[in-house]
Amino acid sequence: MLFIINKNSAVIGGCIAKASADDVVLLIEDAVFAVIECGESPVMRRSDNNTAAIYALSPDMQARGVREAACHKHIKFVDYTGFVELVVNHNPVRSIF
Amino acid sequence: MKTLVFVIDKPLHGNVRAQEFLDMAMMAAAFDQRVLIVFEGDGAYALMKNQHADVIGLKNMIPVLNALAIYDINDVLIERESMKSRAISEDQLLIPADILSRCDIKSRMNAAGHVFSF
Amino acid sequence: MKISVQINASPYQHQTADTAWHFIQAALVSGHEVYRVFFYHDGIYNALRDSRPPGDERDIVKRWSELYRQSNIDLVVCVSSAQRRGLLEQSVAKKVGGYDKALADGFRIAGLGLLMEAVIDSDRHVTFGD
């Protein structure tokens, strides 16, 4: 399943907690703030490593001044073309608001 | 035929979105798709008895929830963890729903063609 | 791949319409078919012809109309969402004495059935909202 999350809220943590290794979480719009490495973050990798890949939409990061260098190391970055590829490669798609 | 999941993860009141969301589910059923409605998170409150939306001038959603069965939407699931953390017991539920664990609901969703939310 | 898009939020109030537009452009460039864009809930406000943003801002409504002109993508506004919010289809507006020129070029107003048809016929459906 591809989760698409667009807010920097508790939804991110809840979603990552229930996502499994074959799921993918894409953070867009204001949700990209969650990937900045700072203290306790919902996107921190779980110790068991059995966790979903987390992507952030880079144009939304650039718009908000979020630099890749400031992000957690395991975060992957995609542009809109990469967003489309994630949609094509995963089913079902679930946007969470 | 596709399996379409409709997730209600927020309360139903205060705006028209939930009503329009359930319209989608009923339309999907009218198109002979397999429809699953899932209540989780604060959406679990939507299934509680003793709702009186008319007190604040809103349309009563209870007849819509009751009508789901008429549209052959009988797969109504509610997440056990969401009920537990909100102190909602089975006898407080407005319509019959299958109480499933987060994990079970997740695997039902994984098998779906699409998951709708609002 | 055949992809459908649903837009649930009004323009300008939220980034929804922008993200969806960029997504659609990327899908088209990558060679995918965007079968239909369905405007639901407050998303119907994307179809208001008389939207006039300041000259130095993106014109979201015009951008949709241009998308239709260039790519012929079916832009469908949900009739019940639209009527509830004061956007009437021309024939209905004439009948009830309402404003009959509200709908921007390239859009059509139709029922929720067209959303379901798109979801059923497409390989993927992506919802954008607030």
Coordinates of C-alpha atoms in Angstrom, one line a residue:
Chain A
M1 CA 0.0 0.0 0.0
L2 CA 1.1 3.5 -0.8
F3 CA 0.2 6.0 2.0
I4 CA 0.2 9.7 0.9
I5 CA 0.2 12.1 3.9
N6 CA 0.0 15.9 3.5
K7 CA 0.1 17.2 7.1
N8 CA 2.8 17.3 9.8
S9 CA 0.5 15.7 12.4
A10 CA 0.1 12.6 14.5
V11 CA -1.2 10.8 11.4
I12 CA 2.4 10.3 10.3
G13 CA 3.4 8.4 13.4
G14 CA 0.2 6.3 13.4
C15 CA 0.6 5.5 9.8
I16 CA 4.3 4.5 10.1
A17 CA 3.5 2.3 13.1
K18 CA 1.0 0.3 11.1
A19 CA 2.9 0.2 7.8
S20 CA 4.9 -2.9 7.0
A21 CA 8.1 -3.4 5.1
D22 CA 6.3 -3.7 1.8
D23 CA 4.4 -0.5 2.2
V24 CA 5.6 3.0 1.2
V25 CA 4.8 6.3 2.9
L26 CA 5.0 9.4 0.8
L27 CA 5.1 12.8 2.6
I28 CA 3.9 15.7 0.6
E29 CA 3.0 19.4 1.2
D30 CA 3.3 20.3 4.9
A31 CA 4.1 16.7 5.9
V32 CA 7.7 17.2 4.5
F33 CA 8.6 19.1 7.7
A34 CA 8.4 15.8 9.5
V35 CA 11.6 14.5 7.8
I36 CA 13.9 17.0 9.4
E37 CA 16.2 15.4 11.9
C38 CA 15.4 16.8 15.3
G39 CA 14.7 15.0 18.5
E40 CA 11.8 12.6 18.7
S41 CA 10.4 12.3 15.2
P42 CA 7.7 10.0 13.9
V43 CA 9.9 9.2 10.9
M44 CA 12.8 7.8 13.0
R45 CA 13.6 4.3 11.8
R46 CA 12.2 1.6 14.1
S47 CA 14.9 -0.6 15.6
D48 CA 13.5 -3.8 14.2
N49 CA 14.1 -2.4 10.7
N50 CA 10.8 -4.0 9.5
T51 CA 9.4 -0.6 8.5
A52 CA 8.1 1.0 5.4
A53 CA 10.3 3.1 3.1
I54 CA 9.6 6.8 3.6
Y55 CA 9.7 9.3 0.8
A56 CA 9.4 13.0 0.8
L57 CA 8.4 15.2 -2.2
S58 CA 11.4 17.3 -2.9
P59 CA 9.7 20.2 -4.6
D60 CA 7.6 20.7 -1.5
M61 CA 10.8 20.6 0.6
Q62 CA 12.5 23.2 -1.6
A63 CA 9.5 25.4 -1.4
R64 CA 9.7 25.3 2.4
G65 CA 13.4 25.6 2.8
V66 CA 13.8 22.0 4.0
R67 CA 17.3 20.8 2.9
E68 CA 18.1 17.1 2.2
A69 CA 21.2 17.4 4.4
A70 CA 19.0 18.3 7.4
C71 CA 16.9 15.1 7.0
H72 CA 17.0 11.7 8.6
K73 CA 19.4 9.5 6.6
H74 CA 16.9 6.9 5.6
I75 CA 14.5 9.3 3.9
K76 CA 14.3 9.0 0.1
F77 CA 13.4 11.9 -2.1
V78 CA 11.2 12.1 -5.2
D79 CA 10.1 14.8 -7.5
Y80 CA 6.6 14.7 -9.2
T81 CA 7.8 12.1 -11.7
G82 CA 8.9 9.9 -8.8
F83 CA 5.5 10.5 -7.1
V84 CA 3.9 9.1 -10.3
E85 CA 6.2 6.1 -10.3
L86 CA 5.3 5.4 -6.6
V87 CA 1.6 5.4 -7.6
V88 CA 2.3 3.2 -10.6
N89 CA 4.3 0.7 -8.6
H90 CA 2.0 0.4 -5.5
N91 CA -1.6 -0.6 -5.0
P92 CA -3.8 0.3 -3.3
V93 CA -3.2 4.0 -2.8
R94 CA -4.4 5.6 0.3
S95 CA -4.3 9.4 0.8
I96 CA -4.7 10.3 4.5
F97 CA -6.0 13.7 5.5
Chain B
M1 CA -15.5 -6.1 -9.6
K2 CA -13.1 -4.1 -7.4
T3 CA -13.0 -4.1 -3.6
L4 CA -13.2 -0.5 -2.5
V5 CA -12.5 0.5 1.1
F6 CA -13.9 3.7 2.6
V7 CA -12.2 4.8 5.7
I8 CA -13.9 7.1 8.2
D9 CA -11.1 8.2 10.5
K10 CA -12.7 11.5 11.8
P11 CA -16.0 12.4 13.4
L12 CA -18.9 12.9 11.1
H13 CA -20.3 16.1 12.4
G14 CA -19.9 19.8 11.7
N15 CA -19.6 19.6 7.9
V16 CA -21.1 17.9 4.9
R17 CA -18.0 15.9 4.0
A18 CA -18.9 12.7 5.8
Q19 CA -22.3 12.7 4.1
E20 CA -20.8 13.3 0.7
F21 CA -18.2 10.6 1.5
L22 CA -20.9 8.0 2.3
D23 CA -22.6 9.0 -0.9
M24 CA -19.5 7.7 -2.7
A25 CA -19.7 4.4 -0.9
M26 CA -23.3 4.0 -1.8
M27 CA -22.6 4.9 -5.4
A28 CA -19.8 2.2 -5.4
A29 CA -22.3 -0.3 -4.1
A30 CA -24.8 0.7 -6.8
F31 CA -22.0 0.0 -9.3
D32 CA -21.9 -3.6 -7.9
Q33 CA -18.4 -3.1 -6.4
R34 CA -17.5 -4.8 -3.2
V35 CA -17.6 -2.1 -0.5
L36 CA -16.0 -2.1 2.9
I37 CA -16.5 0.7 5.3
V38 CA -13.9 1.1 8.0
F39 CA -14.3 3.2 11.2
E40 CA -11.0 3.9 12.9
G41 CA -9.4 6.6 15.1
D42 CA -11.9 9.4 16.0
G43 CA -14.1 8.0 13.3
A44 CA -15.1 5.3 15.8
Y45 CA -17.2 8.0 17.6
A46 CA -19.4 8.2 14.4
L47 CA -20.9 4.8 15.3
M48 CA -22.0 5.7 18.9
K49 CA -25.6 5.8 19.9
N50 CA -27.4 8.8 21.4
Q51 CA -26.4 11.2 18.6
H52 CA -28.7 14.3 18.2
A53 CA -27.2 16.3 15.3
D54 CA -30.4 18.4 15.1
V55 CA -29.5 20.1 18.3
I56 CA -26.9 22.1 16.4
G57 CA -29.0 22.3 13.3
L58 CA -27.2 19.5 11.3
K59 CA -28.6 16.7 9.3
N60 CA -29.0 13.5 11.2
M61 CA -26.5 11.0 9.9
I62 CA -28.1 8.0 11.6
P63 CA -30.6 7.2 8.8
V64 CA -27.7 7.3 6.3
L65 CA -25.7 4.8 8.4
N66 CA -28.8 2.6 8.8
A67 CA -29.3 2.8 5.0
L68 CA -25.9 1.2 4.3
A69 CA -27.5 -2.3 4.6
I70 CA -30.2 -1.4 2.1
Y71 CA -27.4 -0.7 -0.4
D72 CA -26.0 -4.2 0.4
I73 CA -23.1 -2.6 2.3
N74 CA -22.8 -5.2 5.0
D75 CA -19.0 -5.1 5.5
V76 CA -18.8 -2.5 8.2
L77 CA -15.6 -2.8 10.2
I78 CA -14.5 -1.0 13.3
E79 CA -11.0 -1.1 14.7
R80 CA -10.7 -2.7 18.1
E81 CA -7.8 -0.5 19.2
S82 CA -9.6 2.7 18.4
M83 CA -12.7 1.5 20.4
K84 CA -10.5 0.5 23.4
S85 CA -8.6 3.8 23.6
R86 CA -11.8 5.7 23.4
A87 CA -13.7 3.6 25.9
I88 CA -16.3 2.6 23.4
S89 CA -18.0 -0.8 24.0
E90 CA -19.8 -3.0 21.6
D91 CA -23.2 -2.3 23.1
Q92 CA -22.8 1.4 22.4
L93 CA -22.6 0.8 18.6
L94 CA -25.4 2.2 16.5
I95 CA -25.3 -0.4 13.7
P96 CA -23.8 -3.9 13.6
A97 CA -20.1 -3.8 12.9
D98 CA -17.3 -6.3 12.8
I99 CA -14.7 -5.5 15.5
L100 CA -11.3 -6.3 14.0
S101 CA -7.8 -5.6 15.1
R102 CA -5.7 -2.9 13.4
C103 CA -3.6 -5.7 11.8
D104 CA -6.6 -7.5 10.4
I105 CA -8.1 -4.3 9.0
K106 CA -4.7 -3.5 7.5
S107 CA -4.6 -6.8 5.6
R108 CA -8.2 -6.3 4.4
M109 CA -7.1 -2.9 3.0
N110 CA -4.0 -4.3 1.4
A111 CA -6.1 -6.6 -0.7
A112 CA -8.4 -3.7 -1.9
G113 CA -8.4 -2.0 -5.3
H114 CA -8.5 1.4 -3.8
V115 CA -8.8 3.0 -0.3
F116 CA -10.9 6.2 -0.1
S117 CA -10.6 8.7 2.8
F118 CA -11.7 12.3 3.4
Chain C
M1 CA -1.2 3.1 -17.1
K2 CA -4.6 4.7 -16.7
I3 CA -4.8 7.0 -13.8
S4 CA -7.8 9.0 -12.4
V5 CA -7.5 11.9 -10.0
Q6 CA -10.0 13.3 -7.5
I7 CA -9.7 16.8 -6.1
N8 CA -11.5 17.4 -2.8
A9 CA -10.4 21.0 -1.8
S10 CA -10.9 24.5 -3.1
P11 CA -8.1 26.3 -4.9
Y12 CA -5.9 28.9 -3.0
Q13 CA -7.1 27.9 0.4
H14 CA -4.8 24.9 0.2
Q15 CA -2.1 23.4 -2.0
T16 CA -4.3 20.6 -3.2
A17 CA -5.0 21.9 -6.7
D18 CA -1.3 22.7 -7.2
T19 CA -0.1 19.3 -6.1
A20 CA -2.7 17.6 -8.3
W21 CA -1.8 19.7 -11.3
H22 CA 2.0 19.0 -11.0
F23 CA 1.2 15.3 -10.5
I24 CA -1.0 15.2 -13.7
Q25 CA 1.7 17.0 -15.7
A26 CA 4.3 14.5 -14.6
A27 CA 2.0 11.6 -15.3
L28 CA 1.4 12.8 -18.8
V29 CA 5.1 13.5 -19.5
S30 CA 5.8 9.9 -18.3
G31 CA 3.4 8.6 -20.9
H32 CA 0.5 7.6 -18.7
E33 CA -3.1 8.3 -19.5
V34 CA -5.0 10.6 -17.1
Y35 CA -8.5 9.4 -17.7
R36 CA -10.5 11.9 -15.6
V37 CA -10.2 14.5 -13.0
F38 CA -13.2 14.5 -10.7
F39 CA -13.9 17.6 -8.5
Y40 CA -15.7 16.7 -5.3
H41 CA -16.6 18.4 -2.0
D42 CA -15.1 22.0 -2.0
G43 CA -13.0 20.9 -5.0
I44 CA -15.9 22.2 -7.2
Y45 CA -14.6 25.8 -6.6
N46 CA -11.8 24.9 -9.0
A47 CA -14.4 25.3 -11.8
L48 CA -15.5 28.9 -11.2
R49 CA -15.2 30.9 -14.4
D50 CA -15.1 34.2 -12.7
S51 CA -12.1 33.5 -10.5
R52 CA -9.7 36.5 -11.0
P53 CA -6.5 36.1 -9.1
P54 CA -4.0 39.0 -9.1
G55 CA -1.8 39.1 -12.2
D56 CA 1.4 37.9 -10.4
E57 CA -0.3 34.8 -9.1
R58 CA -1.0 31.4 -10.8
D59 CA -4.5 31.2 -12.3
I60 CA -5.7 27.8 -11.1
V61 CA -9.0 27.8 -12.9
K62 CA -7.4 28.9 -16.2
R63 CA -4.7 26.2 -15.7
W64 CA -7.4 23.5 -15.6
S65 CA -9.1 25.0 -18.7
E66 CA -5.7 24.9 -20.5
L67 CA -5.2 21.3 -19.4
Y68 CA -8.5 20.4 -21.1
R69 CA -7.6 22.3 -24.2
Q70 CA -4.1 20.7 -24.5
S71 CA -4.7 17.2 -23.3
N72 CA -8.5 16.8 -23.6
I73 CA -8.7 15.3 -20.1
D74 CA -12.3 14.9 -18.9
L75 CA -12.8 17.5 -16.1
V76 CA -15.9 16.5 -14.2
V77 CA -17.5 18.5 -11.4
C78 CA -19.9 16.6 -9.1
V79 CA -23.4 17.8 -9.6
S80 CA -24.6 17.4 -6.0
S81 CA -21.4 18.9 -4.5
A82 CA -21.8 21.8 -7.0
Q83 CA -25.5 22.5 -6.4
R84 CA -25.0 22.5 -2.7
R85 CA -22.3 25.2 -3.1
G86 CA -24.0 27.4 -5.6
L87 CA -22.5 26.2 -8.9
L88 CA -25.2 25.3 -11.3
E89 CA -25.2 23.5 -14.7
Q90 CA -26.5 25.8 -17.4
S91 CA -29.8 24.1 -18.1
V92 CA -30.6 23.8 -14.4
A93 CA -29.6 27.4 -13.8
K94 CA -32.0 28.5 -16.6
K95 CA -34.8 26.5 -15.1
V96 CA -34.5 27.8 -11.6
G97 CA -33.5 31.4 -12.6
G98 CA -29.9 31.0 -11.4
Y99 CA -26.6 32.2 -12.7
D100 CA -25.9 30.1 -15.8
K101 CA -22.4 31.1 -16.8
A102 CA -20.5 30.0 -13.7
L103 CA -18.7 27.0 -15.1
A104 CA -15.2 27.6 -16.6
D105 CA -14.2 26.3 -20.0
G106 CA -13.3 22.6 -20.2
F107 CA -15.4 21.5 -17.2
R108 CA -18.6 19.6 -17.2
I109 CA -21.1 18.9 -14.4
A110 CA -22.2 15.3 -14.0
G111 CA -23.1 12.7 -11.4
L112 CA -21.1 10.8 -8.9
G113 CA -21.4 7.8 -11.2
L114 CA -18.7 9.2 -13.3
L115 CA -16.3 9.1 -10.4
M116 CA -17.1 5.4 -9.8
E117 CA -16.7 4.6 -13.4
A118 CA -13.3 6.3 -13.4
V119 CA -12.2 4.4 -10.3
I120 CA -13.4 1.1 -11.8
D121 CA -11.9 1.6 -15.2
S122 CA -8.5 3.1 -14.1
D123 CA -5.5 1.2 -12.8
R124 CA -4.9 3.8 -10.2
H125 CA -7.0 6.5 -8.5
V126 CA -5.3 9.3 -6.5
T127 CA -7.2 11.6 -4.2
F128 CA -5.9 15.1 -3.4
G129 CA -7.4 17.1 -0.6
D130 CA -6.8 19.3 2.4

